Coordinates of C-alpha atoms and ligand atoms in Angstrom, one line a residue:
X2 CA 26.2 -155.7 174.6
X3 CA 29.4 -154.2 175.1
X4 CA 27.8 -151.3 177.4
X5 CA 26.2 -151.4 179.9
X6 CA 25.3 -155.5 180.6
X7 CA 29.3 -156.3 180.3
X8 CA 29.4 -159.9 179.5
X9 CA 32.5 -159.7 178.3
X10 CA 33.9 -158.6 181.8
X11 CA 33.7 -161.8 182.6
X12 CA 33.7 -164.3 179.1
X13 CA 36.4 -162.1 177.6
X14 CA 40.1 -162.7 178.4
X15 CA 41.9 -159.2 179.2
X16 CA 46.2 -158.9 178.8
X17 CA 47.6 -155.8 179.9
X18 CA 46.5 -154.0 177.1
X19 CA 43.2 -154.7 177.6
X20 CA 40.4 -157.3 176.4
X21 CA 41.3 -159.4 173.6
X22 CA 39.1 -159.0 170.6
X23 CA 40.3 -161.8 169.1
X24 CA 38.9 -164.0 171.1
X25 CA 35.8 -162.5 171.9
X26 CA 33.8 -164.0 174.4
X27 CA 35.3 -167.2 174.8
X28 CA 35.6 -168.0 178.3
X29 CA 38.4 -168.3 180.5
X30 CA 38.3 -166.2 183.6
X31 CA 38.0 -167.9 186.7
X32 CA 36.8 -167.0 189.9
X33 CA 38.7 -169.0 192.4
X34 CA 36.3 -167.8 195.5
X35 CA 36.3 -170.4 198.1
X36 CA 34.0 -171.9 198.5
X37 CA 33.6 -172.2 194.5
X38 CA 36.1 -172.3 191.6
X39 CA 33.8 -170.5 188.6
X40 CA 34.8 -170.3 185.3
X41 CA 33.7 -168.3 182.8
X42 CA 32.0 -169.9 179.5
X43 CA 32.4 -169.8 176.0
X44 CA 29.3 -168.0 174.6
X45 CA 30.6 -167.8 170.7
X46 CA 28.9 -169.7 168.6
X47 CA 31.1 -172.6 168.4
X48 CA 29.1 -175.9 168.1
X49 CA 30.7 -178.1 170.3
X50 CA 32.4 -175.9 172.7
X51 CA 30.4 -172.7 172.6
X52 CA 26.5 -172.3 172.4
X53 CA 25.9 -172.4 169.0
X54 CA 23.9 -175.1 169.0
X55 CA 21.5 -173.6 171.5
X56 CA 18.6 -171.7 169.8
X57 CA 17.8 -168.2 170.5
X58 CA 15.0 -168.8 172.9
X59 CA 17.4 -171.4 175.0
X60 CA 20.1 -168.7 175.2
X61 CA 17.6 -165.8 176.5
X62 CA 16.6 -168.1 179.3
X63 CA 20.3 -168.6 179.6
X64 CA 21.0 -165.0 180.2
X65 CA 17.9 -164.0 182.5
X66 CA 16.7 -167.4 183.8
X67 CA 20.7 -168.9 184.6
X68 CA 19.1 -172.1 183.6
X69 CA 20.8 -174.4 180.5
X70 CA 18.9 -176.2 178.1
X71 CA 19.6 -179.3 179.8
X72 CA 17.8 -177.6 182.8
X73 CA 20.7 -177.2 185.0
X74 CA 21.6 -174.0 186.8
X75 CA 24.0 -171.2 185.6
X76 CA 26.1 -170.5 189.0
X77 CA 27.4 -167.7 190.4
X78 CA 29.2 -165.2 189.4
X79 CA 26.7 -165.3 186.5
X80 CA 25.1 -162.1 187.3
X81 CA 21.8 -163.8 186.7
X82 CA 19.1 -162.3 189.7
X83 CA 20.2 -158.4 188.0
X84 CA 19.7 -160.0 184.2
X85 CA 16.2 -161.6 185.5
X86 CA 15.5 -157.7 184.9
X87 CA 16.0 -157.5 180.9
X88 CA 13.7 -156.2 178.8
X89 CA 12.4 -158.8 176.1
X90 CA 14.0 -156.2 173.6
X91 CA 17.2 -155.3 175.1
X92 CA 17.3 -159.7 175.9
X93 CA 16.8 -160.5 171.6
X94 CA 19.6 -157.7 171.2
X95 CA 22.3 -160.0 173.4
X96 CA 21.5 -163.1 172.1
X97 CA 21.9 -160.9 168.2
X98 CA 25.0 -159.5 169.1
X99 CA 26.5 -163.2 170.6
X100 CA 25.3 -164.8 167.1
X101 CA 27.4 -162.4 165.1
X102 CA 30.7 -162.9 167.2
X103 CA 33.1 -165.1 165.4
X104 CA 32.9 -168.5 166.6
X105 CA 36.0 -169.8 168.6
X106 CA 37.2 -173.6 169.8
X107 CA 37.5 -173.2 173.1
X108 CA 37.2 -176.2 175.7
X109 CA 36.2 -174.5 179.7
X110 CA 36.6 -176.8 182.3
X111 CA 33.1 -177.7 184.5
X112 CA 32.8 -175.4 187.3
X113 CA 33.0 -176.5 190.4
X114 CA 30.4 -175.4 193.1
X115 CA 30.6 -176.8 197.1
X116 CA 27.6 -174.7 198.2
X117 CA 24.0 -176.0 197.1
X118 CA 23.1 -174.1 194.2
X119 CA 19.5 -173.6 194.2
X120 CA 16.8 -175.5 191.6
X121 CA 16.6 -171.4 189.9
X122 CA 17.1 -167.9 190.7
X123 CA 12.7 -167.9 190.7
X124 CA 9.7 -167.9 188.4
X125 CA 9.7 -168.5 184.7
X126 CA 10.0 -165.0 183.1
X127 CA 7.6 -165.0 180.0
X128 CA 7.8 -161.5 178.9
X129 CA 9.4 -157.9 180.7
X130 CA 9.6 -154.2 178.8
X131 CA 11.6 -151.7 180.5
X132 CA 10.4 -148.4 181.7
X133 CA 10.3 -145.8 179.4
X134 CA 13.4 -143.5 179.4
X135 CA 11.2 -140.3 180.2
X136 CA 10.3 -141.9 183.8
X137 CA 14.8 -140.9 184.0
X138 CA 14.6 -142.5 187.8
X139 CA 12.8 -145.6 187.1
X140 CA 15.2 -145.9 183.7
X141 CA 18.0 -145.6 185.7
X142 CA 17.3 -148.2 187.7
X143 CA 16.9 -150.3 185.1
X144 CA 20.0 -149.7 183.5
X145 CA 22.2 -149.8 187.0
X146 CA 20.2 -152.8 187.7
X147 CA 21.2 -155.0 184.1
X148 CA 24.5 -153.3 184.5
X149 CA 24.9 -155.4 187.9
X150 CA 26.5 -152.1 189.4
X151 CA 25.7 -153.6 192.9
X152 CA 26.6 -157.3 192.5
X153 CA 30.0 -156.0 193.2
X154 CA 29.0 -152.5 195.1
X155 CA 26.5 -154.1 197.8
X156 CA 28.6 -155.8 200.6
X157 CA 28.1 -159.4 201.5
X158 CA 26.5 -160.7 204.5
X159 CA 28.2 -163.9 206.2
X160 CA 26.2 -165.9 204.6
X161 CA 27.9 -164.9 200.6
X162 CA 24.1 -163.2 199.9
X163 CA 24.4 -159.4 199.2
X164 CA 23.4 -157.4 202.1
X165 CA 20.4 -155.2 200.3
X166 CA 20.0 -153.1 203.8
X167 CA 23.5 -151.4 202.6
X168 CA 22.8 -151.7 198.9
X169 CA 25.8 -149.4 196.9
X170 CA 27.8 -149.5 200.2
X171 CA 30.8 -151.1 198.7
X172 CA 33.9 -152.5 200.7
X173 CA 33.9 -155.5 198.8
X174 CA 37.5 -157.3 198.0
X175 CA 38.5 -158.1 194.4
X176 CA 42.2 -159.3 193.8
X177 CA 43.6 -160.2 190.6
X178 CA 46.8 -159.2 188.4
X179 CA 46.3 -155.6 188.8
X180 CA 46.3 -156.7 193.5
X181 CA 43.4 -156.2 195.3
X182 CA 41.1 -153.7 194.4
X183 CA 37.7 -152.5 196.8
X184 CA 34.5 -151.3 196.1
X185 CA 33.2 -147.9 196.9
X186 CA 30.7 -146.7 197.8
X187 CA 28.2 -145.5 195.4
X188 CA 25.1 -144.1 197.9
X189 CA 24.6 -140.1 198.3
X190 CA 26.8 -140.0 201.6
X191 CA 28.4 -137.0 201.9
X192 CA 31.4 -138.4 203.5
X193 CA 32.1 -141.7 202.2
X194 CA 29.7 -141.7 199.0
X195 CA 29.1 -139.8 195.8
X196 CA 27.0 -137.6 197.7
X197 CA 29.4 -134.3 197.5
X198 CA 30.6 -135.4 193.7
X199 CA 29.4 -133.6 190.8
X200 CA 27.3 -135.3 187.8
X201 CA 29.7 -134.7 185.7
X202 CA 32.2 -136.6 188.3
X203 CA 30.6 -139.5 188.3
X204 CA 30.1 -140.2 184.5
X205 CA 33.7 -139.7 184.4
X206 CA 34.2 -142.2 186.9
X207 CA 31.7 -144.8 185.5
X208 CA 32.5 -144.1 181.5
X209 CA 36.3 -143.5 182.1
X210 CA 37.2 -145.0 185.3
X211 CA 38.3 -141.8 186.2
X212 CA 38.2 -141.0 190.3
X213 CA 37.3 -137.7 191.8
X214 CA 40.9 -137.1 192.7
X215 CA 42.1 -137.9 189.3
X216 CA 43.3 -141.6 190.2
X217 CA 42.9 -144.4 187.6
X218 CA 40.5 -146.8 188.6
X219 CA 41.4 -151.2 188.2
X220 CA 39.7 -153.7 187.6
X221 CA 37.1 -155.5 187.8
X222 CA 35.3 -151.6 187.2
X223 CA 33.6 -151.8 183.9
X224 CA 35.0 -148.6 182.5
X225 CA 36.2 -150.4 179.7
X226 CA 32.5 -151.8 179.1
X227 CA 30.8 -148.6 180.8
X228 CA 32.1 -146.3 177.9
X229 CA 29.5 -147.1 175.6
X230 CA 27.0 -146.3 177.5
X231 CA 24.9 -143.3 175.9
X232 CA 25.0 -139.8 177.6
X233 CA 21.3 -139.9 178.8
X234 CA 21.9 -142.8 180.3
X235 CA 24.4 -142.4 182.1
X236 CA 22.3 -139.5 183.4
X237 CA 19.8 -141.3 184.2
X238 CA 22.0 -143.8 186.4
X239 CA 22.9 -140.8 188.0
X240 CA 20.1 -139.6 188.5
X241 CA 18.8 -143.2 189.9
X242 CA 22.1 -143.1 192.3
X243 CA 21.7 -140.2 193.7
X244 CA 17.5 -141.4 195.1
X245 CA 19.2 -144.5 196.9
X246 CA 19.4 -144.5 200.9
X247 CA 22.9 -142.6 201.9
X248 CA 24.9 -145.2 203.8
X249 CA 28.2 -144.5 206.0
X250 CA 31.2 -146.8 205.0
X251 CA 34.9 -147.2 206.0
X252 CA 35.3 -146.6 201.8
Ligands
HEC24 C1 30.5 -161.7 187.2 C2 31.1 -162.7 185.6 C3 29.6 -162.5 184.5 C4 29.4 -161.8 183.9 C5 29.6 -160.2 183.9 C6 28.6 -162.7 182.8 N1 29.3 -164.2 182.7 FE1 27.8 -165.3 181.9 N2 28.9 -166.8 183.2 C7 29.7 -166.5 183.9 C8 30.3 -167.7 184.4 C9 31.6 -167.8 186.0 C10 29.7 -168.8 184.0 C11 29.7 -170.1 184.5 C12 28.8 -170.9 185.2 C13 28.6 -172.1 185.7 O1 29.8 -172.6 185.3 O2 27.5 -172.6 186.6 C14 28.6 -168.4 182.9 C15 27.8 -168.8 182.3 C16 27.3 -168.4 181.2 C17 26.6 -169.1 179.9 C18 26.0 -170.5 180.0 C19 27.0 -170.8 178.8 C20 26.9 -172.9 178.9 O3 27.6 -172.7 178.0 O4 26.8 -173.2 180.3 C21 25.8 -168.0 179.5 C22 25.4 -168.5 177.9 C23 26.1 -167.0 179.8 N3 27.2 -167.1 180.9 C24 25.9 -165.5 179.2 C25 26.7 -164.5 179.8 C26 25.7 -163.0 178.9 C27 25.3 -163.0 177.3 C28 26.3 -161.9 180.0 C29 26.2 -160.7 179.5 C30 25.1 -160.3 179.3 C31 27.2 -163.0 181.0 N4 27.1 -164.1 180.5 C32 27.9 -161.8 181.8 C33 30.4 -165.5 184.5 C34 30.1 -164.2 184.1
HEC25 C1 32.6 -156.5 188.4 C2 33.2 -155.8 189.9 C3 31.7 -154.2 189.8 C4 31.2 -153.4 188.7 C5 30.0 -154.5 187.7 C6 31.0 -152.1 188.4 N1 31.9 -151.8 189.8 FE1 32.3 -149.6 190.0 N2 33.6 -150.4 191.6 C7 34.4 -151.1 191.5 C8 35.7 -151.4 192.3 C9 36.5 -152.9 192.7 C10 35.5 -150.2 192.4 C11 37.3 -149.7 192.9 C12 38.0 -149.6 191.7 C13 40.2 -149.8 192.3 O1 39.7 -149.0 193.5 O2 40.1 -148.1 191.6 C14 35.0 -149.8 191.5 C15 34.5 -148.0 191.7 C16 33.1 -147.1 191.3 C17 33.5 -145.9 191.6 C18 34.6 -145.2 191.9 C19 33.9 -144.1 193.2 C20 35.0 -143.6 193.7 O3 35.1 -143.0 194.8 O4 36.2 -143.3 192.7 C21 32.3 -145.3 191.0 C22 31.4 -144.2 191.0 C23 32.1 -146.4 190.3 N3 32.5 -148.3 190.9 C24 30.2 -146.9 189.9 C25 29.6 -147.9 189.0 C26 28.5 -148.4 188.6 C27 27.3 -147.0 188.6 C28 28.7 -149.4 188.4 C29 27.4 -149.9 187.0 C30 27.3 -149.3 186.2 C31 29.5 -149.8 188.7 N4 30.6 -149.7 189.5 C32 30.3 -151.4 188.5 C33 33.4 -152.5 190.7 C34 32.7 -152.7 190.3

């Protein structure tokens, strides 16, 4: 929960010293990205302003399918298209964790989307299991998917949707209190990607936020959360990243 899926990267406000855990998951991050203005919701178990009144099944459906109990769609940038891959087991663990955080009363404004949102992100999901860790590539792909790395690291097409033909090529801009950070190329390209990096260097960037040249990475790269990913899981993620097609980029 505080590892790969990094809900708190959006749902917990962070100050200069990192996430404010006294108000963990109480919402508040604002995404003012034309054409929409989205507010990350309060997902603490508060009955009035959070998700306290939702059943486990309703909460699970919200996370994996992006549908609230009243049937409305949870809009971007909530990474539902990636969370659709979550196994039943991992989804249940996330739901249990959310139930365990302190309820915080915090009314969050309603998001406005000046674009038509689809009625759903896809067909309903009954049940899903994760690939076995013994199949390192498939398991690594699963982990990279639920960590929604590619949401930030895949360039957007003109219509605002990710260009999956350029998976991992980077180049998206993220303005914030830190200035503007630009997601980097995480494909195996030897000049503009991670092709020449050692496994250790890639793992240090993901989990510690330190790039190969020793520089510190800026938000919203989620290294603070990825620090909790286990070594074998990081190894599987690196193996998968090395298997995707290399892309040239300017970064
Ligand atoms: C990239 C940012 C981002 C991440 C990461 C993220 N969310 Fe969200 N989430 C949002 C935004 C923005 C909304 C509000 C969307 C809207 O208003 O339609 C939202 C809405 C929700 C809602 C609906 C709450 C309500 O009252 O309507 C739930 C539940 C939720 N998120 C759970 C999660 C969980 C659990 C995770 C981690 C597994 C997660 N989110 C990760 C951005 C994010
Ligand atoms: C919310 C957006 C976001 C998510 C999610 C995200 N990243 Fe990043 N990532 C960035 C940004 C932005 C940078 C560049 C930061 C900077 O300029 O300092 C970056 C930098 C990196 C770098 C450093 C590359 C270099 O050349 O220094 C690596 C490696 C990386 N990300 C891998 C990953 C992996 C693997 C995941 C999933 C586990 C991931 N990222 C998830 C936004 C994101």
